[in-house]
Coordinates of C-alpha atoms in Angstrom, one line a residue:
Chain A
X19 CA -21.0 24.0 48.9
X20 CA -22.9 26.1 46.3
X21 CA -24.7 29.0 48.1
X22 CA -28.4 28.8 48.7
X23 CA -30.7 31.3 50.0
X24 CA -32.6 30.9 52.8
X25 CA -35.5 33.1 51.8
X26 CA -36.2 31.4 48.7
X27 CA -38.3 28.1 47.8
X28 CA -36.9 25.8 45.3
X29 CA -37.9 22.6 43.2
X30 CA -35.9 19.8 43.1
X31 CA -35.2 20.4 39.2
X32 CA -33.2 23.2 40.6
X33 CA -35.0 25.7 39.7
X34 CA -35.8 28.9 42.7
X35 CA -38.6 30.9 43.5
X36 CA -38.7 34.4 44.6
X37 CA -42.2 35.3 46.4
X38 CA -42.3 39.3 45.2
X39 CA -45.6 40.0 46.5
X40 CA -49.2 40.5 44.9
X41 CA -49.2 36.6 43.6
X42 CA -45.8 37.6 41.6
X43 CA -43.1 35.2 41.9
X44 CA -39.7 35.1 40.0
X45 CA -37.8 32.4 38.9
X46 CA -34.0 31.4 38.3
X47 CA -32.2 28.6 38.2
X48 CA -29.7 27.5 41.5
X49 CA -26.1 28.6 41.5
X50 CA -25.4 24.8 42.1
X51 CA -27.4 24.2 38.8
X52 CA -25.4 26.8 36.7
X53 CA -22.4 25.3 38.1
X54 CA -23.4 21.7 36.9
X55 CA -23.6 23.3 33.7
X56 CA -20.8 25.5 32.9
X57 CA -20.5 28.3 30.8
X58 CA -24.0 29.9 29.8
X59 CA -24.1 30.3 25.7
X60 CA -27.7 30.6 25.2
X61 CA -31.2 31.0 27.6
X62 CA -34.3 30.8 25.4
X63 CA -37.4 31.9 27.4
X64 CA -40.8 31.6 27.4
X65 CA -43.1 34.9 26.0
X66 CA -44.8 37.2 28.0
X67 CA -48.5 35.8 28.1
X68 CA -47.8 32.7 28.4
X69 CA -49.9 30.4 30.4
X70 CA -47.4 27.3 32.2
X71 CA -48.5 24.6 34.6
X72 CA -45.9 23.5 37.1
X73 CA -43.3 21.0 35.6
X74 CA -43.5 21.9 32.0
X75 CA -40.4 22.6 30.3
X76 CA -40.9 26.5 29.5
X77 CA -37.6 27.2 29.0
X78 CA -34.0 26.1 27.6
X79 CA -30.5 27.0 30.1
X80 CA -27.6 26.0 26.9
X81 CA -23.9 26.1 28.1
X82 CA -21.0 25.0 26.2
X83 CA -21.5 21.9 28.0
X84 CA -25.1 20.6 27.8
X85 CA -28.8 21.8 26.9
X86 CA -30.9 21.8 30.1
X87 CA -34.7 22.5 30.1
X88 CA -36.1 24.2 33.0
X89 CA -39.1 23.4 34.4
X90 CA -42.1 25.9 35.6
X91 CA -42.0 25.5 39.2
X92 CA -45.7 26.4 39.9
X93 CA -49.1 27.2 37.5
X94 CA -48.7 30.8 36.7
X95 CA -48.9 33.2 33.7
X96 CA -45.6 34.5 32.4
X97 CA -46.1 38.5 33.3
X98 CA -42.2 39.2 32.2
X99 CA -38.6 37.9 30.8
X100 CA -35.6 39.1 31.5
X101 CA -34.3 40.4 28.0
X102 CA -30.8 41.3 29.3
X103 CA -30.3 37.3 28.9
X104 CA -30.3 37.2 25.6
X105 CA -26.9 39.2 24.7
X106 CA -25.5 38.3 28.4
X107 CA -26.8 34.9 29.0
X108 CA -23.8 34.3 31.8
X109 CA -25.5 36.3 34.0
X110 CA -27.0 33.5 35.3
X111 CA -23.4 32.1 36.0
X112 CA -22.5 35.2 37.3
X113 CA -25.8 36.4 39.2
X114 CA -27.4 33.3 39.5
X115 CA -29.9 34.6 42.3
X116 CA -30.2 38.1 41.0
X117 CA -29.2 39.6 37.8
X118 CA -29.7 36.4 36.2
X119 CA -33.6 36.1 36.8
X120 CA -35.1 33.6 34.1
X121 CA -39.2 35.0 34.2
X122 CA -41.7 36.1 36.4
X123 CA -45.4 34.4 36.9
X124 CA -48.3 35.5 38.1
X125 CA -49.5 32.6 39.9
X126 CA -53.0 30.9 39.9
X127 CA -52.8 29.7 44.2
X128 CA -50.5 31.2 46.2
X129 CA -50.6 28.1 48.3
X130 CA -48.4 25.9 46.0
X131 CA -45.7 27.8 47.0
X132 CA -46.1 25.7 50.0
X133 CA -45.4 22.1 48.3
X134 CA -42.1 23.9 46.8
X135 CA -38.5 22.9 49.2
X136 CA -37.1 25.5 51.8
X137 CA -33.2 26.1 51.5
X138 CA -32.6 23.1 54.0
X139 CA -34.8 21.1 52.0
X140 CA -32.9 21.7 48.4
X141 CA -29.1 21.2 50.4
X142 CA -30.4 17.9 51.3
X143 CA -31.7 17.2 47.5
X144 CA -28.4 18.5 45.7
X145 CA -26.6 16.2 48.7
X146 CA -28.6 13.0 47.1
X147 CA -27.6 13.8 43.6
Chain B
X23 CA -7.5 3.9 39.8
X24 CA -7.4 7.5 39.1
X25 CA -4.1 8.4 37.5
X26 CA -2.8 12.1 38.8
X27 CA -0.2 14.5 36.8
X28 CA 2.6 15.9 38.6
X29 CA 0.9 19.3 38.3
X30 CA -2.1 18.3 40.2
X31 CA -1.7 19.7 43.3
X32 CA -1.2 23.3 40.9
X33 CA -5.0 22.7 39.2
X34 CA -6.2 22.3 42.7
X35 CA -4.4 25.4 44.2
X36 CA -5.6 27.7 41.1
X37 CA -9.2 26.4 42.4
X38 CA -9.8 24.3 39.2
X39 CA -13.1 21.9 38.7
X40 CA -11.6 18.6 38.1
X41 CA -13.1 15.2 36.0
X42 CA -12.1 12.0 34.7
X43 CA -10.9 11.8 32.0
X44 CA -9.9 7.8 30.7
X45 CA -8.5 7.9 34.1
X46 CA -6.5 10.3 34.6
X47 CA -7.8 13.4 37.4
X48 CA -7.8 16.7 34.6
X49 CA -8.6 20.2 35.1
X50 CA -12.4 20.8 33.2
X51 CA -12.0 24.2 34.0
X52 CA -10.7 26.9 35.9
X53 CA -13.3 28.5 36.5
X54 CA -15.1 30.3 33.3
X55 CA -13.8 27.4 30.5
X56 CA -14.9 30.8 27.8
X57 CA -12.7 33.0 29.6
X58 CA -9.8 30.8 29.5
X59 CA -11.0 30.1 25.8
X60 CA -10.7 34.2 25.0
X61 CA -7.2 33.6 26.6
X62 CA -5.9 31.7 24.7
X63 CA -6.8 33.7 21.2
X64 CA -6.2 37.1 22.6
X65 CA -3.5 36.5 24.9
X66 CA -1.7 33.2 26.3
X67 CA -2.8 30.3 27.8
X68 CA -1.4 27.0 29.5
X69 CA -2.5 23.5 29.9
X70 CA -1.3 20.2 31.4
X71 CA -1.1 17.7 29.3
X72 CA 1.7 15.4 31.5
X73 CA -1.2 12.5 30.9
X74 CA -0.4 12.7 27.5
X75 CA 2.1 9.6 26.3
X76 CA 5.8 10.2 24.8
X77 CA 7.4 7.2 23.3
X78 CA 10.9 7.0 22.1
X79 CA 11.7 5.1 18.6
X80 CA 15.5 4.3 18.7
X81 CA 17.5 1.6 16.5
X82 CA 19.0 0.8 13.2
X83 CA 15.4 0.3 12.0
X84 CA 13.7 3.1 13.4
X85 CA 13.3 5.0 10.1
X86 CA 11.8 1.6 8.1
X87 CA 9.6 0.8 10.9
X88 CA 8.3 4.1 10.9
X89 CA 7.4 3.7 7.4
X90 CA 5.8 0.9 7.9
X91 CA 3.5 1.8 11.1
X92 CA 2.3 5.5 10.1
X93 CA -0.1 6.4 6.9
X94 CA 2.6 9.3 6.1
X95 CA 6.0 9.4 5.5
X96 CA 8.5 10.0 8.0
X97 CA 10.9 10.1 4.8
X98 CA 9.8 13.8 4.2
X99 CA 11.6 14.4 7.7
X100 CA 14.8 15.8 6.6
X101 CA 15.8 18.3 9.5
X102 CA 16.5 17.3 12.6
X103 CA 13.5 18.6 15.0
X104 CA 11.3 18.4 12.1
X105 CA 7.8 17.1 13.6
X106 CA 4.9 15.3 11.2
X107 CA 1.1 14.5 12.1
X108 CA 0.0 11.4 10.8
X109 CA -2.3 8.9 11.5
X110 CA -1.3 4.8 12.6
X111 CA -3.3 2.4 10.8
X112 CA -4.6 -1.0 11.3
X113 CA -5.0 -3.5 8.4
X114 CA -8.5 -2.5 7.6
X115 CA -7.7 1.0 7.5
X116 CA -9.3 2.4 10.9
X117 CA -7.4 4.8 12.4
X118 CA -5.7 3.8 15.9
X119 CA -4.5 6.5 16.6
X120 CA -3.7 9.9 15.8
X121 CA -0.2 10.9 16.8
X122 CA 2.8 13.6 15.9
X123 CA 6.1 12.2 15.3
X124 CA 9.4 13.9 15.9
X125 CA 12.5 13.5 14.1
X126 CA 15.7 13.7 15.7
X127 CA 17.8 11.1 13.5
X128 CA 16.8 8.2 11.3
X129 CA 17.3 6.1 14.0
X130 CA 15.8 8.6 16.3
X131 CA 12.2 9.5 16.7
X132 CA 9.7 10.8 19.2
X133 CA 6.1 10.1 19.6
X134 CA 3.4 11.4 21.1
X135 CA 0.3 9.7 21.6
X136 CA -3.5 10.5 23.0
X137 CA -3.6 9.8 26.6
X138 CA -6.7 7.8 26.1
X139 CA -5.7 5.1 23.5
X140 CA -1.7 4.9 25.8
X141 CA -2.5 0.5 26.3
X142 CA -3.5 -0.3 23.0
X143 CA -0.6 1.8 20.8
X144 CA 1.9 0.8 23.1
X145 CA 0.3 -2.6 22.4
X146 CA 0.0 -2.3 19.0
X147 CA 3.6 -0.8 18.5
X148 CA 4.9 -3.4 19.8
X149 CA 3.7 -6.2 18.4
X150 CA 4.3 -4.4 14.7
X151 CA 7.9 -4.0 16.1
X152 CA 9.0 -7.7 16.5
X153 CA 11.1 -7.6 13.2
X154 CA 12.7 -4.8 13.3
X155 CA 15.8 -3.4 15.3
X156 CA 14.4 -0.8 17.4
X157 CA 13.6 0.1 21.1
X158 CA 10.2 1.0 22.0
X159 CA 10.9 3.0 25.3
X160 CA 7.7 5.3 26.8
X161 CA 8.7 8.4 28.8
X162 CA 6.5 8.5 31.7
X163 CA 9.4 10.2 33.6
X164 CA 8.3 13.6 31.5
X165 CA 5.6 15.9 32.7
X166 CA 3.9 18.1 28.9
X167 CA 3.2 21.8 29.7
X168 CA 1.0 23.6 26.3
X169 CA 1.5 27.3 26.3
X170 CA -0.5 29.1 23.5
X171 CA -1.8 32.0 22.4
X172 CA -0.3 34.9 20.5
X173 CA 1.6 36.5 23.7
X174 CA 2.8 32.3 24.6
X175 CA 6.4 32.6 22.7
X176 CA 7.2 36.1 24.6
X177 CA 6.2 35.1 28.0
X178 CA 7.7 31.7 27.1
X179 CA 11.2 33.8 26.5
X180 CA 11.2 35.7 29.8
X181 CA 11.8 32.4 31.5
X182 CA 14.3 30.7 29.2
X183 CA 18.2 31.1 29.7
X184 CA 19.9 33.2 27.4
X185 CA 21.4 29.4 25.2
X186 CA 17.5 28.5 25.3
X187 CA 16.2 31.1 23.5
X188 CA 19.1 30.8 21.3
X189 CA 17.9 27.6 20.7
X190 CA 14.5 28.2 19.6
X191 CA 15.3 31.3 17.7
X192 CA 13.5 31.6 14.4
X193 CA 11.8 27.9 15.2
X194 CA 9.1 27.3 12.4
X195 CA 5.7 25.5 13.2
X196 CA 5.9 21.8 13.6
X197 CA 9.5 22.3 15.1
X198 CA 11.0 20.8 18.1
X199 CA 14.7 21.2 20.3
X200 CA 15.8 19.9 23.3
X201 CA 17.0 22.7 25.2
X202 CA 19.3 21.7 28.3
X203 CA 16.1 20.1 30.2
X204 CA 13.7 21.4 28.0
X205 CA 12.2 19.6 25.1
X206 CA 10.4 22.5 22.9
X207 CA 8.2 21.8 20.2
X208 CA 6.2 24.5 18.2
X209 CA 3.1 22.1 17.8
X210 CA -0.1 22.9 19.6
X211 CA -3.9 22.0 19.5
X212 CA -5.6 25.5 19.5
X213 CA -4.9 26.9 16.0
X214 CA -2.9 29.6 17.4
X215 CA 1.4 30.2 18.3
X216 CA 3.1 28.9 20.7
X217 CA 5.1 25.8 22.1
X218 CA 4.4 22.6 23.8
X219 CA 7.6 21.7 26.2
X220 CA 8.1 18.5 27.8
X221 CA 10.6 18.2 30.8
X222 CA 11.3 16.7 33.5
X223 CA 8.2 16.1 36.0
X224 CA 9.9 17.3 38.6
X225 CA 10.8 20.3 37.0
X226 CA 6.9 20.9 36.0
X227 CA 5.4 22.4 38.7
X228 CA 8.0 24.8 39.5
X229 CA 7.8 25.9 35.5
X230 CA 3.7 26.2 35.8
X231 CA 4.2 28.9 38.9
X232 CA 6.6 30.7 36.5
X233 CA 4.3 30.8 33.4
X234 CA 1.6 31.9 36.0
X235 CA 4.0 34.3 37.1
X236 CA 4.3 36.1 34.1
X237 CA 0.8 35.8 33.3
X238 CA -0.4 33.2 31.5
X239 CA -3.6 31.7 32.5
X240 CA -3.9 28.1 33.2
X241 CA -6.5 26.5 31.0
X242 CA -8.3 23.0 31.1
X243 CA -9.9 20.5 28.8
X244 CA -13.1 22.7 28.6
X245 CA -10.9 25.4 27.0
X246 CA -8.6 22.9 25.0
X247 CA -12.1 21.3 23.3
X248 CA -13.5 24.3 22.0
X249 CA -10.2 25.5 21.1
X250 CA -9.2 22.6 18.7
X251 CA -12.8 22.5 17.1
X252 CA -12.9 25.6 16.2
X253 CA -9.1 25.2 14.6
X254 CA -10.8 22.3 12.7
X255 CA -8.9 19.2 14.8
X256 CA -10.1 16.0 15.2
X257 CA -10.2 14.7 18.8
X258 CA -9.8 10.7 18.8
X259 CA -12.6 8.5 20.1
X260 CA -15.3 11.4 18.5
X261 CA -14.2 12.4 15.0
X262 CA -12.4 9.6 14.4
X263 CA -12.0 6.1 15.7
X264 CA -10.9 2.1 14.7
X265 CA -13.8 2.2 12.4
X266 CA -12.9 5.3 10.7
X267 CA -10.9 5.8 7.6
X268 CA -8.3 8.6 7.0
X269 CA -10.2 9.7 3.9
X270 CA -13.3 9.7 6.2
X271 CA -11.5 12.0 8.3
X272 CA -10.3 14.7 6.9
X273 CA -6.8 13.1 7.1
X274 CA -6.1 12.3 3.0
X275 CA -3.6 14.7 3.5
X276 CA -1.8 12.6 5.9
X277 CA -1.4 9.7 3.8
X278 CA 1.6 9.5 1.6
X279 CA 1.3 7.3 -1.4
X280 CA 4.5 7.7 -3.0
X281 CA 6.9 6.3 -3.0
X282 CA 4.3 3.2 -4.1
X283 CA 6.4 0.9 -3.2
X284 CA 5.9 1.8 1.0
X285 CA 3.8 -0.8 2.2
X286 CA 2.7 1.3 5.1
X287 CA -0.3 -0.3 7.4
X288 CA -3.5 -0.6 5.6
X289 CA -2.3 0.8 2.6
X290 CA -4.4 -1.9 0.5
X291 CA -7.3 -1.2 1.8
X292 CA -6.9 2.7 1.7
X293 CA -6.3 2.2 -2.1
X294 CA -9.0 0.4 -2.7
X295 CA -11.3 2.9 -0.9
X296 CA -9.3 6.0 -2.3
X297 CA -10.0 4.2 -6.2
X298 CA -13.7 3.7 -5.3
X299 CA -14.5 7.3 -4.1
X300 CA -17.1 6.1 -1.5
X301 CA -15.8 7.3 1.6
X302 CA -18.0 9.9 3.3
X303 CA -16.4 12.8 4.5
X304 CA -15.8 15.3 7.6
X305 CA -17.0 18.4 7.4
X306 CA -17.7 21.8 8.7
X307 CA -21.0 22.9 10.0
X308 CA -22.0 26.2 11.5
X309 CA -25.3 27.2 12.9
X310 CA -25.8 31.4 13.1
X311 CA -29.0 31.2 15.0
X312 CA -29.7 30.1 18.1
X313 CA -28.8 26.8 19.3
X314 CA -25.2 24.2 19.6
X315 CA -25.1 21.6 17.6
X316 CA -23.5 18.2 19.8
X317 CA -22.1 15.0 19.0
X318 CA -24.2 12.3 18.0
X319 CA -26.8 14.8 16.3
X320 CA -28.5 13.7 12.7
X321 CA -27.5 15.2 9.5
X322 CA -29.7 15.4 6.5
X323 CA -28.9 16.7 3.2
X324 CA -30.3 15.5 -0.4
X325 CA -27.2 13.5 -0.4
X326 CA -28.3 11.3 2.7
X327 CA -27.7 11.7 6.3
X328 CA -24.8 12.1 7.9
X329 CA -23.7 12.5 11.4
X330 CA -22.0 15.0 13.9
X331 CA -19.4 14.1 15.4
X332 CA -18.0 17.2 17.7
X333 CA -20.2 20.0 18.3
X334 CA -19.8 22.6 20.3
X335 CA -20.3 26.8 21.0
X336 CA -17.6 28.5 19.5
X337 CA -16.8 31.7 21.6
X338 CA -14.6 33.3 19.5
X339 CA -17.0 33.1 16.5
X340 CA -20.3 33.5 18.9
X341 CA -22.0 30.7 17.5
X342 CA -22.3 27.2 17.2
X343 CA -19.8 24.8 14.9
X344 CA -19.4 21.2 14.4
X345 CA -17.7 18.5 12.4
X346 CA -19.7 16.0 10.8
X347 CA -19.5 13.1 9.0
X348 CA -21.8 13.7 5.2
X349 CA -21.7 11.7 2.4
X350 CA -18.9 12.9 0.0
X351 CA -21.5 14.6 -2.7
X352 CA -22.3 17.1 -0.1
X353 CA -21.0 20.5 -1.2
X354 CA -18.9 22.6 0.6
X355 CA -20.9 26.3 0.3
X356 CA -24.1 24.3 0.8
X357 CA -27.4 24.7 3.1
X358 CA -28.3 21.0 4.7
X359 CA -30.0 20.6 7.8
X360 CA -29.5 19.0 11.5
X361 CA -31.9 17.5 13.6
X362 CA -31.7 19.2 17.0
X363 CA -34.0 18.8 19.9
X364 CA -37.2 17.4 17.5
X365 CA -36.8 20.1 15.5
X366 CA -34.5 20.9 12.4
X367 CA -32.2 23.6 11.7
X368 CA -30.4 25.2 8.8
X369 CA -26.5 24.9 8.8
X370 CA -24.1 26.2 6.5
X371 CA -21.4 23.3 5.1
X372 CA -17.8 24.8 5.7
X373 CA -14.5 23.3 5.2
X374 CA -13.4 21.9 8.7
X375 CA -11.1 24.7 9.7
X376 CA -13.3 27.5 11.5
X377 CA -10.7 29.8 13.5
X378 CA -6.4 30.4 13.0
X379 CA -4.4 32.4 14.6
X380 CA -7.8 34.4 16.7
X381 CA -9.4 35.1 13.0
X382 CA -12.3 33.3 11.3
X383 CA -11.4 31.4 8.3
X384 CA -14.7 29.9 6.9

């Protein structure tokens, strides 16, 4: 059983949210996702500035395997990428709840960090899969 | 049913992520399938490949019905251990399968078949065999260990008897010797050194704690895919199949037309096609930006489109490759493009070789 946070919300596309205060969030995707896919190869992000609604696809996860998108889990601006991704992209293998941080938003309502899954509520999801 | 090498239990111990593959339980990976990858071009690497199928060719005939079942020439085999990749042909000139035959005597051969096509070759062999004096006889009782890399025939040595390494000595590529229990062949599927060694199953897992031993680092199918493309080498079933021709396949060179008078399966046909010119052909591909090209992805060139048919990342290189199949006016040196994920992307045409021996060679 993959390792899942309890402090952190999550979206059923497997994506997790870090609440870092002051309407920031940051976002990743699960170690259980990063498992599914193997060997990360390439991460193309979405540019600072950006303005994302939840459940567009606002970025690319590539691993040897398979192309995933991934998803914006809430309606946010992006206010930062994480550039070390882009000549180490298997950090998110490696890190997949730290050093391998996709973006961060700046969220529009705090509150639909609410309709996002606790840790319990993701185990159960991945269990369905 | 789920079909399990002898060396499962080992994959499972060394904490590997296992998948079906036609039906047989395989190690994906290890672990990090890139790592094992780097292994094997820097260093030495193993893999199980007990699911793939050994068939023995014995009999008065065995030379002439070799001549007659395989696109090459098992003629050219004039050295005992002398191995020879060919493809097996039906009438229409689609490939069966692709296979590596081993010469012992003219009335002794060894084959060795994909894992994935076992029911329909032994089928096929079979039936092509009813007039000819040989015994078709599979080897299931062997378990197929792959050790390459460029450290593989060292650490391969430290665990041999003194009359083994004798035996293998000096052993060119596309070699094989049976060595007491050992059966060791210098063919491989990664572009790099290093023997493939069939024995006895029950002898496999105790020679896979050895070779771990001295540490070589066991590898699985991930590893072995990227490995092969990026040596330029077809995998059955995606770069080549019943439908497919040799000469669409970047397997000419496995044909043998003389002596002219070999009627070898589907030589007609393959005539006719070779004297018309319009078979497409299988190329290399490679993408430098961002992005993998997969199988299954649109080609278009002013030629006409063509298709990929393996794609992958290639870690050694950094960068995506593929083979694909292109209409035979494309040029080699050219720019064409590839339609990947609704939008397209410039690839360089390469000959279908990429990586030998850890070193680019496009």
């Amino acid at each position: 059983m993959s390792n899942i946070p309890s402090e952190l919300k999550y979206a059923t596309s497997h994506e997790w949210v870090r609440n870092e205060g002051n309407g920031v969030v940051t976002v990743g995707i699960t170690e259980h996702a990063q498992n599914l896919l193997g060997d990360m190869v390439f991460v193309e992000l979405p540019e600072v500035g950006d303005a994302v609604s939840t459940g567009d696809d606002v970025a690319v996860a590539e691993s040897v395997k398979a192309a995933s998108d991934i998803y914006a889990p809430v309606t946010g601006e992006v206010v930062e990428i994480n550039e070390e991704l882009e000549d180490t992209p298997e950090l998110v293998n490696s890190d997949a709840f730290g050093d391998g941080w996709l973006f961060k938003l700046k969220i529009e309502d705090e509150g639909e960090l609410e309709s996002l899954l606790d840790a319990e509520g993701y185990a159960n999801s991945i269990d369905e899969d | 049913m789920t079909n399990k090498t002898v060396l499962h239990a080992k994959h499972i111990e060394a904490g590997a992520k296992m998948v079906d593959f036609y039906g047989w339980d395989m190690p994906i990976n290890y672990g990090s399938q890139i790592e094992e990858h780097h292994a094997v071009r820097t260093d030495a690497g193993m893999f199980d490949v007990s699911h793939m199928t050994i068939v023995d060719i014995n009999g008065a005939d065995a030379k002439a019905f070799l001549q007659r079942l395989v696109t090459n020439d098992v003629n050219k085999l004039d050295v005992a251990g002398k191995a020879l990749y060919t493809g097996m042909c039906n009438e229409q000139g689609g490939i069966i399968d692709d296979l590596i035959v081993y010469f012992f005597s003219d009335t002794a051969y060894r084959l060795v078949v994909n894992s994935a096509t076992r029911e329909k070759d032994l089928a096929w062999i079979n039936a092509q065999a009813a007039n000819y004096t040989v015994t078709i006889t599979e080897r299931p009782e062997f378990a197929m260990i792959a050790i390459q890399g460029p450290q593989a025939k060292a650490k391969v040595a430290t665990l041999l008897t003194a009359e083994q390494n004798a035996a293998i000595e000096g052993m060119k590529p596309f070699f094989a010797v049976q060595a007491d229990d050992l059966f060791i062949a210098t063919t491989g599927y990664t572009g790099e050194d290093g023997y493939e060694i069939a024995l006895p199953a029950e002898q496999a897992a105790e020679l896979w704690q050895q070779l771990l031993d001295v540490g070589v680092k066991p590898c699985g199918l991930g590893a072995r895919d990227t490995l092969r493309l990026e040596a330029g080498m077809n995998l059955y079933g995606l770069d080549m199949d019943e439908s497919v021709s040799p000469l669409a396949a970047n397997m000419a060179w496995t044909i043998s037309w003389e002596p002219e008078d070999r009627n070898f399966i589907g030589r007609q046909t393959l005539a006719a096609q070779r004297a018309a010119g319009d078979q497409p052909k299988l190329v290399g591909l490679v993408l430098e930006e961002k992005g993998v090209l997969r199988a299954g992805l649109k080609v278009i060139s002013a030629d006409g489109e063509g298709i990929i048919t393996s794609g992958t990342f290639s870690p050694t290189l950094g960068h995506s490759i593929a083979l694909a199949r292109v209409p035979r006016s494309v040029a080699v040196g050219s720019t064409i493009e590839v339609e990947m994920r609704k939008k397209l992307v410039k690839v360089q045409v390469v000959k279908p070789g990429f990586v030998r021996n850890g070193k680019k060679i496009f």
